Coordinates of C-alpha atoms and ligand atoms in Angstrom, one line a residue:
M8 CA 179.6 37.1 -11.4
P9 CA 176.8 37.5 -8.4
A10 CA 174.5 40.6 -8.9
T11 CA 175.9 41.5 -6.0
H12 CA 178.8 40.8 -4.6
E13 CA 181.3 37.2 -5.3
V14 CA 181.5 35.2 -2.0
T15 CA 184.7 35.0 -0.8
N16 CA 187.0 33.3 2.4
Q17 CA 183.8 30.9 3.0
V18 CA 185.0 27.5 4.0
P19 CA 184.4 24.7 1.6
P20 CA 183.1 21.3 3.7
L21 CA 184.9 19.0 5.1
V22 CA 184.7 16.6 2.8
G23 CA 187.0 13.3 1.3
L24 CA 188.6 13.3 4.3
D25 CA 189.6 9.9 5.3
V26 CA 188.9 9.9 9.3
T27 CA 190.7 6.9 9.9
A28 CA 194.0 8.7 8.0
A29 CA 193.5 11.6 9.6
D30 CA 194.3 10.5 13.4
P31 CA 197.4 9.7 14.7
A32 CA 195.6 9.8 17.7
L33 CA 193.9 6.1 16.6
A34 CA 197.0 4.4 15.0
A35 CA 198.6 5.3 18.1
G36 CA 196.6 3.6 20.2
L37 CA 195.9 0.9 17.9
A38 CA 199.7 0.2 17.9
A39 CA 199.9 0.0 21.1
A40 CA 198.2 -2.7 21.0
G41 CA 199.6 -4.3 17.9
L42 CA 197.5 -3.7 15.6
G43 CA 197.4 -1.5 13.0
V44 CA 195.0 0.8 10.1
D45 CA 193.7 -2.0 8.6
D46 CA 192.4 -1.9 5.0
A47 CA 188.8 -2.5 6.4
L48 CA 189.5 0.7 8.6
H49 CA 189.9 2.9 5.8
A50 CA 187.9 1.5 3.4
L51 CA 185.4 3.0 7.0
G52 CA 187.3 5.6 7.4
A53 CA 186.9 7.0 4.0
A54 CA 183.1 5.8 3.8
A55 CA 183.0 8.4 7.0
G56 CA 184.2 12.1 5.1
S57 CA 182.6 10.9 2.2
A58 CA 179.6 13.4 0.0
E59 CA 177.5 10.4 -0.1
I60 CA 177.7 9.5 3.7
I61 CA 177.7 12.8 4.8
E62 CA 175.1 13.6 2.7
A63 CA 173.0 10.2 4.6
A64 CA 173.6 11.3 8.0
R65 CA 172.6 15.1 6.8
Q66 CA 169.3 13.9 5.7
A67 CA 168.7 11.3 8.9
N68 CA 168.8 13.8 10.7
T69 CA 165.8 16.6 8.8
H70 CA 163.9 14.0 8.2
A71 CA 162.3 12.7 12.0
P72 CA 161.1 8.6 12.6
V73 CA 158.0 8.9 12.3
L74 CA 155.4 6.4 15.5
R75 CA 153.2 4.5 14.0
T76 CA 150.4 2.9 16.2
H77 CA 147.7 1.9 14.0
D78 CA 147.5 0.4 10.2
R79 CA 144.4 2.0 8.4
T80 CA 142.2 -0.6 9.9
G81 CA 142.5 0.3 13.1
R82 CA 145.0 -2.6 13.7
R83 CA 148.5 -1.7 15.8
I84 CA 151.6 -2.1 14.6
D85 CA 153.6 -0.2 16.4
E86 CA 155.8 0.1 14.1
V87 CA 159.0 3.2 13.3
E88 CA 158.7 4.8 10.2
F89 CA 162.5 6.1 9.2
H90 CA 163.9 7.5 5.5
P91 CA 166.0 6.1 3.4
A92 CA 168.8 7.6 4.3
W93 CA 168.4 6.6 8.5
H94 CA 168.3 2.6 6.3
T95 CA 172.1 3.1 4.6
L96 CA 173.9 4.5 7.7
M97 CA 172.7 0.8 10.0
D98 CA 172.7 -0.9 6.7
R99 CA 176.8 0.1 6.5
A100 CA 177.0 0.3 10.3
V101 CA 176.6 -3.3 10.9
T102 CA 178.4 -4.4 7.0
A103 CA 181.1 -3.3 8.7
G104 CA 180.2 -5.1 11.8
L105 CA 179.8 -3.2 14.2
Q106 CA 177.0 -4.3 16.0
A107 CA 177.5 -8.1 17.4
W108 CA 180.0 -9.6 15.1
P109 CA 182.9 -9.4 17.6
W110 CA 181.5 -12.3 19.8
D111 CA 181.5 -14.4 16.4
P112 CA 184.1 -17.5 18.0
D113 CA 186.0 -17.2 13.8
A114 CA 186.0 -13.2 14.7
G115 CA 189.7 -13.4 15.4
D116 CA 192.5 -12.0 17.6
Q117 CA 191.1 -8.3 20.0
S118 CA 187.8 -8.2 17.2
H119 CA 186.3 -5.4 20.5
L120 CA 189.3 -3.5 20.0
R121 CA 188.7 -3.3 15.9
R122 CA 185.5 -2.8 16.1
A123 CA 185.3 -0.5 19.2
A124 CA 188.2 1.3 16.6
G125 CA 185.2 1.0 13.5
F126 CA 182.8 2.3 16.2
Y127 CA 184.7 5.2 16.9
V128 CA 185.6 6.4 13.3
W129 CA 181.5 5.1 12.3
T130 CA 180.8 7.9 15.0
Q131 CA 182.3 10.2 12.6
V132 CA 179.6 10.3 10.6
E133 CA 175.8 10.3 12.7
A134 CA 175.6 9.4 16.3
G135 CA 172.3 8.1 16.9
H136 CA 172.2 5.4 14.9
L137 CA 175.0 3.9 16.4
C138 CA 172.5 3.4 19.6
P139 CA 170.5 0.8 18.5
I140 CA 174.3 -1.1 17.4
S141 CA 175.9 -0.2 20.6
M142 CA 172.4 -2.2 22.2
S143 CA 172.5 -5.3 19.6
Y144 CA 177.1 -5.2 20.7
A145 CA 176.1 -4.9 23.9
A146 CA 172.9 -7.1 24.0
V147 CA 174.7 -11.0 23.6
P148 CA 177.1 -11.7 27.1
V149 CA 173.6 -10.7 29.3
L150 CA 172.0 -13.4 26.5
R151 CA 174.3 -15.8 27.0
H152 CA 173.1 -16.4 30.7
A153 CA 170.2 -18.1 28.8
P154 CA 171.9 -20.8 26.1
D155 CA 169.2 -21.6 24.5
L156 CA 167.9 -18.6 23.6
A157 CA 171.9 -17.8 22.6
A158 CA 172.1 -20.5 20.2
A159 CA 168.3 -19.1 18.6
F160 CA 169.2 -15.6 18.5
E161 CA 173.0 -14.7 18.6
P162 CA 173.6 -15.8 15.1
A163 CA 171.4 -13.3 13.2
L164 CA 172.5 -10.6 16.3
R165 CA 176.7 -10.5 14.6
A166 CA 175.7 -11.1 10.9
R167 CA 176.0 -8.6 8.9
N168 CA 172.6 -9.0 7.5
Y169 CA 170.6 -5.5 8.2
E170 CA 166.9 -6.5 8.0
F171 CA 164.4 -3.6 9.2
G172 CA 161.2 -5.0 10.0
L173 CA 158.4 -6.4 12.3
R174 CA 159.2 -10.8 10.8
A175 CA 159.7 -12.7 13.5
P176 CA 162.8 -13.3 14.9
A177 CA 163.2 -16.9 13.4
T178 CA 162.8 -15.2 10.3
K179 CA 165.6 -12.3 10.1
A180 CA 168.8 -13.3 8.5
G181 CA 170.4 -10.2 10.9
L182 CA 168.8 -9.1 14.4
L183 CA 169.3 -5.9 16.8
A184 CA 168.3 -5.2 20.3
G185 CA 167.7 -3.0 23.0
M186 CA 167.6 -2.8 26.2
S187 CA 164.4 -1.2 28.6
M188 CA 165.0 -0.9 32.1
T189 CA 164.2 2.9 32.9
E190 CA 160.6 3.5 34.5
K191 CA 159.3 7.0 35.3
Q192 CA 159.9 6.9 38.9
G193 CA 163.4 5.5 38.4
G194 CA 166.2 4.8 35.7
S195 CA 169.7 5.3 37.9
D196 CA 167.9 3.5 41.0
V197 CA 166.1 0.4 38.4
R198 CA 165.4 -1.5 42.0
L199 CA 162.0 0.7 41.6
G200 CA 161.0 -1.3 39.1
T201 CA 157.2 -1.5 39.2
T202 CA 156.6 -4.2 36.0
R203 CA 155.4 -7.4 36.6
A204 CA 156.2 -10.5 35.3
V205 CA 154.9 -13.7 35.8
P206 CA 155.5 -17.2 34.9
D207 CA 152.8 -18.2 31.9
G208 CA 151.8 -21.4 32.0
A209 CA 152.0 -22.8 28.9
V210 CA 155.0 -21.5 28.1
D211 CA 158.7 -23.3 29.9
G212 CA 160.8 -19.9 31.0
G213 CA 158.1 -18.2 29.5
Y214 CA 156.3 -15.3 31.4
R215 CA 154.0 -13.0 31.0
L216 CA 155.0 -8.5 31.4
T217 CA 152.5 -5.6 32.4
G218 CA 154.2 -2.5 32.9
H219 CA 155.8 0.6 31.4
K220 CA 159.5 1.6 30.7
W221 CA 159.6 5.6 30.2
F222 CA 163.2 5.7 28.0
T223 CA 163.4 2.5 25.2
S224 CA 165.4 3.5 22.3
A225 CA 165.4 1.6 19.0
P226 CA 162.1 0.6 19.9
M227 CA 162.4 -0.7 16.5
N228 CA 164.7 -3.5 16.9
D229 CA 163.8 -6.8 16.9
L230 CA 164.1 -8.3 21.5
F231 CA 164.9 -5.7 24.0
L232 CA 166.1 -7.0 27.0
T233 CA 164.6 -5.7 30.0
L234 CA 163.6 -6.3 34.2
A235 CA 160.4 -6.6 35.7
Q236 CA 159.7 -7.6 39.0
A237 CA 159.3 -11.2 38.8
P238 CA 157.8 -13.1 41.9
E239 CA 162.1 -13.7 43.5
G240 CA 162.7 -9.8 43.0
L241 CA 163.5 -8.3 39.3
T242 CA 164.5 -10.3 36.9
C243 CA 165.9 -10.3 33.5
F244 CA 163.7 -11.0 30.2
L245 CA 164.3 -11.0 27.1
L246 CA 160.9 -9.9 24.5
P247 CA 160.9 -10.2 21.0
R248 CA 159.1 -7.6 19.2
V249 CA 157.1 -10.3 16.9
L250 CA 156.3 -13.3 17.9
P251 CA 156.9 -17.3 16.3
G252 CA 153.9 -17.1 14.4
G253 CA 154.8 -14.0 13.0
E254 CA 152.2 -12.2 15.8
L255 CA 153.0 -8.6 17.7
N256 CA 153.6 -9.7 20.6
A257 CA 152.0 -7.2 23.3
I258 CA 154.1 -4.4 23.4
R259 CA 152.8 -0.7 22.7
L260 CA 154.8 1.9 21.8
Q261 CA 153.0 5.4 23.7
R262 CA 155.3 8.0 22.1
L263 CA 158.3 9.1 21.1
K264 CA 161.1 11.8 23.1
D265 CA 160.9 14.9 21.7
K266 CA 164.1 15.4 23.0
L267 CA 168.1 17.0 22.8
G268 CA 170.8 15.0 20.7
N269 CA 170.2 13.4 17.3
R270 CA 166.7 13.7 15.3
S271 CA 167.6 10.6 13.6
N272 CA 167.1 7.9 15.6
A273 CA 163.9 6.9 18.5
S274 CA 163.6 6.7 21.6
A275 CA 159.8 4.9 22.9
E276 CA 157.7 5.1 25.5
I277 CA 156.4 2.0 25.9
E278 CA 153.6 -0.3 28.2
Y279 CA 153.7 -3.7 28.6
D280 CA 150.1 -4.7 27.8
N281 CA 150.9 -9.0 29.2
A282 CA 153.1 -9.1 26.7
F283 CA 155.3 -12.8 26.6
G284 CA 159.1 -12.8 27.8
H285 CA 162.1 -15.3 28.2
L286 CA 164.2 -15.3 31.8
V287 CA 167.5 -14.8 31.3
G288 CA 169.6 -15.1 34.2
E289 CA 168.4 -16.6 37.4
P290 CA 165.6 -15.0 39.1
G291 CA 165.0 -12.0 41.0
R292 CA 168.6 -11.3 39.9
G293 CA 168.0 -9.0 36.8
V294 CA 171.1 -6.4 38.2
A295 CA 173.9 -8.4 38.4
T296 CA 171.7 -10.6 34.9
I297 CA 172.0 -7.5 32.2
I298 CA 175.1 -5.4 34.0
Q299 CA 176.8 -6.2 31.3
M300 CA 175.5 -4.6 28.6
V301 CA 175.8 -1.7 30.4
T302 CA 179.1 -2.4 30.8
M303 CA 179.9 -2.7 26.9
T304 CA 177.3 0.1 26.7
R305 CA 179.5 2.4 29.1
L306 CA 182.8 2.1 26.4
D307 CA 180.7 2.5 23.4
C308 CA 179.5 5.9 25.1
V309 CA 183.2 6.7 25.9
L310 CA 184.4 5.5 21.9
G311 CA 181.5 8.2 21.4
S312 CA 182.1 10.6 22.5
A313 CA 185.6 10.4 22.0
G314 CA 184.5 10.4 17.7
G315 CA 182.7 13.3 18.8
L316 CA 185.6 14.8 20.2
R317 CA 187.4 13.4 17.4
A318 CA 184.8 15.0 14.5
A319 CA 184.5 18.9 15.8
L320 CA 188.9 18.9 16.3
S321 CA 188.7 17.9 12.0
E322 CA 185.6 20.5 12.0
A323 CA 187.7 23.0 13.9
T324 CA 190.7 22.6 12.4
H325 CA 189.4 23.2 8.7
H326 CA 187.8 26.0 9.2
A327 CA 190.4 27.6 10.7
A328 CA 193.1 26.6 8.1
R329 CA 191.1 28.1 5.0
R330 CA 189.0 31.3 7.2
V331 CA 190.9 34.2 6.8
A332 CA 190.8 37.3 10.1
F333 CA 192.7 40.2 10.5
G334 CA 195.8 39.1 7.8
R335 CA 196.4 35.6 8.1
E336 CA 194.3 32.4 8.3
L337 CA 192.6 31.5 12.1
I338 CA 194.5 29.0 12.8
D339 CA 198.3 31.6 12.2
Q340 CA 196.2 33.6 15.0
P341 CA 198.3 32.8 18.0
V342 CA 194.8 32.9 20.1
M343 CA 193.0 30.3 18.1
T344 CA 196.6 28.4 17.3
A345 CA 195.8 27.8 21.8
V346 CA 192.1 26.9 21.5
L347 CA 193.2 24.6 18.7
A348 CA 195.9 22.6 20.2
D349 CA 194.3 22.4 23.4
L350 CA 191.8 20.5 21.6
A351 CA 193.6 17.9 19.8
V352 CA 195.3 17.1 23.0
E353 CA 191.5 16.1 24.4
S354 CA 191.0 14.8 21.5
W355 CA 194.2 12.6 21.5
A356 CA 193.3 12.1 26.0
A357 CA 190.0 10.4 24.5
T358 CA 191.0 8.3 21.6
L359 CA 194.1 7.3 23.7
T360 CA 191.5 6.4 26.5
A361 CA 188.1 3.9 25.0
L362 CA 190.6 2.2 23.2
R363 CA 193.0 1.5 26.2
L364 CA 189.4 0.5 27.6
A365 CA 188.7 -1.7 24.6
Q366 CA 192.0 -3.8 25.1
A367 CA 191.3 -4.5 28.5
V368 CA 187.7 -5.6 26.6
D369 CA 189.6 -8.3 24.8
A370 CA 192.0 -8.9 27.5
Q371 CA 189.9 -9.7 30.5
I372 CA 188.9 -12.8 28.8
D373 CA 192.9 -14.4 30.1
D374 CA 193.5 -11.6 32.3
P375 CA 191.5 -11.1 35.0
A376 CA 193.7 -7.7 35.4
E377 CA 192.8 -6.6 33.1
A378 CA 189.2 -7.3 34.0
A379 CA 189.5 -5.9 37.2
L380 CA 191.4 -2.7 35.7
L381 CA 187.6 -2.0 33.6
R382 CA 185.8 -1.8 36.5
I383 CA 187.2 0.8 37.7
A384 CA 188.6 2.3 34.6
L385 CA 185.5 2.2 32.5
P386 CA 183.6 4.5 34.8
V387 CA 185.6 6.5 35.7
A388 CA 187.2 7.2 31.8
K389 CA 182.5 7.6 31.2
F390 CA 182.1 9.7 33.9
W391 CA 185.3 12.1 32.6
V392 CA 185.8 11.6 28.6
C393 CA 181.4 12.0 28.4
K394 CA 181.8 14.7 30.7
R395 CA 184.1 17.1 28.6
A396 CA 182.7 16.3 25.2
V397 CA 180.6 19.0 25.8
P398 CA 182.6 21.8 26.9
T399 CA 185.0 20.5 24.4
I400 CA 182.7 20.5 21.3
A401 CA 181.3 24.2 22.2
E402 CA 184.7 25.2 21.7
A403 CA 185.1 23.4 18.8
L404 CA 182.0 25.0 17.8
E405 CA 182.7 28.9 17.8
C406 CA 186.1 28.4 16.5
L407 CA 184.0 28.4 13.1
G408 CA 182.0 31.5 14.8
G409 CA 178.7 32.0 13.2
N410 CA 178.6 29.4 11.0
G411 CA 179.3 27.1 13.1
Y412 CA 176.1 27.9 14.6
V413 CA 174.5 26.7 11.0
E414 CA 173.1 23.1 11.0
E415 CA 174.7 22.7 7.7
S416 CA 177.9 23.3 10.0
V417 CA 177.2 20.0 11.8
M418 CA 178.4 21.7 14.5
P419 CA 174.9 21.6 16.0
R420 CA 174.3 18.1 15.8
L421 CA 177.7 16.9 17.8
L422 CA 176.5 19.9 20.5
R423 CA 173.1 18.7 20.6
E424 CA 174.5 15.1 20.9
S425 CA 177.6 15.5 23.1
P426 CA 176.1 15.9 26.8
L427 CA 173.8 12.3 26.5
N428 CA 176.6 9.4 26.7
G429 CA 176.9 11.1 29.9
L430 CA 173.3 10.8 31.4
W431 CA 172.5 7.6 29.9
E432 CA 173.2 3.9 31.5
G433 CA 175.0 5.8 34.5
S434 CA 174.9 9.0 34.8
G435 CA 178.0 11.8 36.3
N436 CA 177.5 11.3 40.1
V437 CA 175.9 7.1 39.4
T438 CA 179.4 6.8 37.6
A439 CA 181.8 8.0 40.1
L440 CA 180.1 6.2 42.7
D441 CA 180.2 3.1 40.1
A442 CA 184.1 3.8 40.4
L443 CA 184.0 4.1 44.6
R444 CA 181.9 0.4 44.5
A445 CA 184.6 -0.8 42.4
M446 CA 187.3 0.0 44.7
R447 CA 185.2 -1.3 47.5
R448 CA 184.8 -4.2 46.5
S449 CA 187.1 -5.3 44.8
P450 CA 189.8 -4.2 45.9
D451 CA 192.7 -6.1 42.9
S452 CA 190.6 -2.6 40.4
V453 CA 192.8 -0.3 42.1
S454 CA 195.9 -2.8 42.4
A455 CA 195.2 -2.8 38.5
L456 CA 194.6 0.8 38.1
L457 CA 197.9 1.7 39.8
G458 CA 199.4 -1.3 37.9
E459 CA 198.6 1.1 34.8
L460 CA 199.7 3.6 36.5
D461 CA 202.8 3.4 37.9
P462 CA 204.9 3.1 34.7
A463 CA 204.2 6.1 33.5
T464 CA 205.6 7.8 36.4
G465 CA 209.3 9.5 35.9
T466 CA 209.0 12.0 33.0
D467 CA 206.6 14.4 34.4
A468 CA 206.5 15.9 38.0
C469 CA 203.0 17.3 37.2
Y470 CA 201.8 13.5 36.5
D471 CA 203.7 12.3 40.0
A472 CA 202.6 14.8 41.7
A473 CA 199.0 14.2 40.0
L474 CA 199.5 10.3 41.0
R475 CA 200.6 10.7 44.7
S476 CA 197.4 12.8 45.7
L477 CA 196.0 9.9 43.6
K478 CA 196.7 7.6 46.0
E479 CA 196.6 9.6 49.1
M480 CA 192.5 9.4 48.6
L481 CA 192.5 5.7 48.3
P482 CA 190.7 3.8 51.0
T483 CA 192.9 2.2 53.6
A484 CA 192.1 -1.4 54.9
G485 CA 188.1 -1.4 55.9
A486 CA 187.8 1.5 55.7
D487 CA 184.7 3.0 53.8
V488 CA 185.2 6.2 51.4
P489 CA 183.3 8.5 51.4
E490 CA 180.5 8.9 48.6
A491 CA 181.1 12.7 48.1
T492 CA 185.2 12.5 47.6
A493 CA 183.1 10.0 44.2
R494 CA 183.3 12.4 41.9
P495 CA 186.9 13.8 42.8
F496 CA 188.7 11.3 42.8
A497 CA 186.8 9.4 39.2
S498 CA 188.1 13.2 37.9
L499 CA 191.6 12.4 39.2
A500 CA 192.2 8.2 38.1
A501 CA 190.6 9.5 34.6
R502 CA 193.1 11.8 34.2
L503 CA 195.6 10.1 35.5
F504 CA 194.3 7.7 32.9
A505 CA 194.6 8.9 30.1
A506 CA 197.8 11.1 31.2
S507 CA 199.3 8.1 31.3
R508 CA 198.6 7.0 27.9
L509 CA 199.5 9.9 26.2
L510 CA 203.0 9.9 28.2
R511 CA 203.5 6.5 26.8
L512 CA 202.1 7.2 23.0
A513 CA 201.5 10.4 22.5
P514 CA 203.8 12.8 20.4
P515 CA 206.2 14.5 24.0
E516 CA 204.0 18.2 23.5
V517 CA 200.8 16.8 23.7
A518 CA 202.0 14.7 26.8
A519 CA 203.1 18.3 28.3
L520 CA 200.8 20.0 27.6
Y521 CA 197.7 17.6 28.9
C522 CA 199.9 17.0 32.5
A523 CA 199.8 20.1 33.1
T524 CA 196.6 22.0 32.5
R525 CA 194.5 19.0 33.2
L526 CA 197.2 17.6 36.1
G527 CA 199.4 20.3 37.0
A528 CA 198.4 23.6 39.8
I529 CA 196.3 25.6 37.3
G530 CA 192.9 26.4 38.6
D531 CA 190.1 26.9 37.1
R532 CA 190.2 27.3 33.0
V533 CA 188.5 27.9 30.0
L534 CA 189.8 25.6 26.6
G535 CA 193.2 27.4 25.4
E536 CA 194.1 29.3 28.2
L537 CA 197.3 27.8 27.6
P538 CA 200.8 28.2 29.9
A539 CA 204.0 29.8 28.2
G540 CA 206.1 27.7 26.3
Y541 CA 203.9 24.9 25.3
P542 CA 203.9 24.3 21.3
A543 CA 200.8 24.4 20.5
R544 CA 201.2 25.6 16.2
D545 CA 203.3 21.7 16.5
I546 CA 200.6 20.3 18.0
V547 CA 198.2 20.9 16.2
A548 CA 199.9 20.2 13.0
A549 CA 200.9 16.6 14.3
T550 CA 197.1 16.2 15.1
T551 CA 195.4 17.2 11.9
P552 CA 196.2 17.3 8.5
E553 CA 195.4 20.7 8.3
G554 CA 196.8 22.6 5.8
Q555 CA 197.5 19.9 3.1
P556 CA 194.7 19.6 0.5
I557 CA 191.5 17.0 1.5
G558 CA 190.6 14.2 -1.3
Ligands
FAD630 C1 168.2 9.4 24.6 C2 168.5 9.1 26.1 C3 168.0 7.7 25.7 C4 168.1 6.5 26.6 N1 167.8 4.9 26.2 C5 167.4 4.4 27.0 C6 166.4 3.0 26.4 O1 166.9 2.5 25.7 N2 167.2 2.5 28.3 C7 166.4 2.5 28.7 O2 166.8 1.8 29.9 N3 166.3 4.2 30.0 C8 167.2 4.3 28.6 N4 167.3 6.0 28.7 C9 167.4 5.9 30.7 C10 168.4 6.7 30.9 O3 169.7 5.9 31.2 C11 168.1 7.0 32.3 O4 167.7 8.6 31.8 C12 169.4 7.9 32.9 O5 169.8 6.3 33.5 C13 169.2 8.6 34.9 O6 167.8 7.6 34.5 P1 166.8 8.7 35.7 O7 166.3 9.9 34.6 O8 165.5 8.7 36.4 O9 167.3 9.9 36.0 P2 167.1 9.7 37.3 O10 167.6 8.6 38.5 O11 165.9 10.3 38.9 O12 168.0 11.3 37.7 C14 168.3 12.6 38.3 C15 170.1 12.7 38.5 O13 170.4 12.9 39.8 C16 171.4 12.1 40.1 N5 171.5 10.6 41.3 C17 171.3 9.6 41.2 N6 171.4 8.6 42.2 C18 172.0 9.5 42.7 C19 173.3 9.6 44.1 N7 173.3 7.6 44.8 N8 173.9 10.6 44.4 C20 174.0 11.2 43.8 N9 173.4 11.7 42.8 C21 173.1 10.6 42.3 C22 172.3 10.9 38.8 O14 173.5 11.4 38.5 C23 170.6 12.6 37.9 O15 172.2 13.5 37.8 C24 167.6 7.0 27.7 C25 168.0 7.9 28.4 C26 168.2 9.1 27.2 C27 168.4 10.9 27.4

C-alpha cells in the first residue's frame, strides 16, 4: 500500500484492442462492396492496438525529427534524422502495402478499397507517418504521365520495402515520394508559383529548377513531384533527392516547420538551387497533370479524419465504461450516453463515406459514373468530414475529463492533428468551390451524385426533405452557381451522402439519429444535444465493444 493513498477509479490505457474487429462501420462499408474483413486487416488492427505500436507512436511524437543541413566537414547533406520508433511505424505501414501497392497490376480486385481500409485502421495509431505513405500512393498516377519515369520508379514505389536514407533511387528496393507545390505567396492558388524551370540542354526531358517551396512535407522522401514555371507555363516535374551518380540534387532544406499537429513527421521549407528535374506530362499543363495526386491525397484526408474520429470514439467509450462518477459508470449517465451516441453516429457517417469514396476509386476504371461521382463527392466529403473531426474529437477528449487533456492519454495528439486534413490539399473554401466547379464543368457529376442519393429516399422524412432542398440548390441549365453557395452546398451534399450510406448500411437507429440531427430542422447544436426518443445506449453498444473486457 502506498504511503499516502491507493489509486482507484483511474482507467487503464486502451491496449490490446483489435481495432479492426471492434469496428462495425468498417465491416459494413466493406461488406457493401462485397468484401469481408480479411486476415491481413485483422493483423493490422491487432498491431494497431498493441502495446508495442502504441509505444512507438508515443515515442515518434516525443522525439521530433531533427534537420541536419551539413555534415561535420561543412558539406551539405540536407537530411532529416528520425527516432527509431518512426522507422518502426513506417516499416509496418509499407510492408502492409499502404503506400503505392494498390497500383500493382497483381494487387487484385478492389485493391484501393482494401488499402483504404488498412489506411483507416492504421491511421488510428499515428497520423504523422501516414503523410509520406499517402503521398507515395498518390504520386503513381501522376508519374504515369511520363511512362519512362513510371517504368524506372514505380516498381520500387509499389514494393513493400521500407528503405530510409540518401541513396540514388535506382539502388533502392523501396522508394517514397512527396509533393511540393505551396510557395510563400500562394498555396491554394498555385498559379502564383515563381519557381522557374529551364531546359537542361544535356538531358532529354531534363530541366533545371530554381526557386523555393514554403511547405514540403516528408522532405526525407526519395522523389518529389513539383510545379514550376517552364517557358510554356506552369509545369509538373519529378525531382529525385539523390542523382543517379549518388550526388545530392540541389534541393536545400532550409528549416523544419514548428507546427500544430503531429510531432513525428517533418515538414520543410526548401529551396531549389538549379536542381535537376524530369518533365512529367505536357509543358504548361502542370496543374492538370498533378491534379490526380491531389485527388488521391484528398481521399486519404477523408480516411485519415474518419480514422481519427474512430480512434477518439474508442478512447472516449473505453474511458466512460470504466470511470465511475456520482455512483455509476459514466457511460450509463444519460447525458454522457447521449454524447457518446452522437460521437458514434458521426464516426459511422465518416467511415461509411470514406469507404464509399475508395470503392469509387476502384470502380471508376470501368464505370464513368463512378469517376463523375468522385469529382463531386470527394471535395464535399473532404469539406465536411475533415471539418467535423475537429469538434467531434474535442468532445471525445472532454469525455476523459482532465485526463483527456494530458498528452499520455493520446487525446491531445488526436485533437492537434484534427484540423490538418481540412486544411491541406485544398482548405474548406477551396474544396467547396471545387464541388461547384465540378457541377459547372461536368453535369454528369450531378447526375452521379443524385444516382447515389435518390435510391435512399422513402424511409426517412428528414432525409427526403433535405434532398429536396439540395435539388433546389442545383444550377438550372446554363445558369452560374453563385460562389457564396459553395459552403451550404458542400455541407448539405456531404451530409446527404453520409446519410444515404447510413440508411442502407447502418443500424436503423444510427441512421435515424443522424438524419434527425444532421438533416432535420434542429438548429445550431453542440454534440450530445439529442432529440428525445433515440436509443442512445444501444447505439453506443452497437458501435463499440465497451462494457466487454479487452485483450
Ligand atoms: C502540416 C502541413 C503540411 C503541408 N504539406 C505540404 C506539402 O507537402 N506540399 C505542399 O505543396 N503543400 C503542403 N502544405 C501546404 C498546404 O497545402 C497549404 O497551406 C494549403 O493548400 C493552403 O494554402 P496557403 O497556406 O497558401 O493558404 P491560402 O491559399 O492563402 O488560403 C488562405 C485561406 O483562404 C481561403 N481561400 C483561398 N482561395 C479562396 C477563394 N477563392 N475563395 C475563398 N476563400 C479562399 C483558403 O480556404 C484558406 O482558408 C502543407 C500544409 C500544412 C499545414
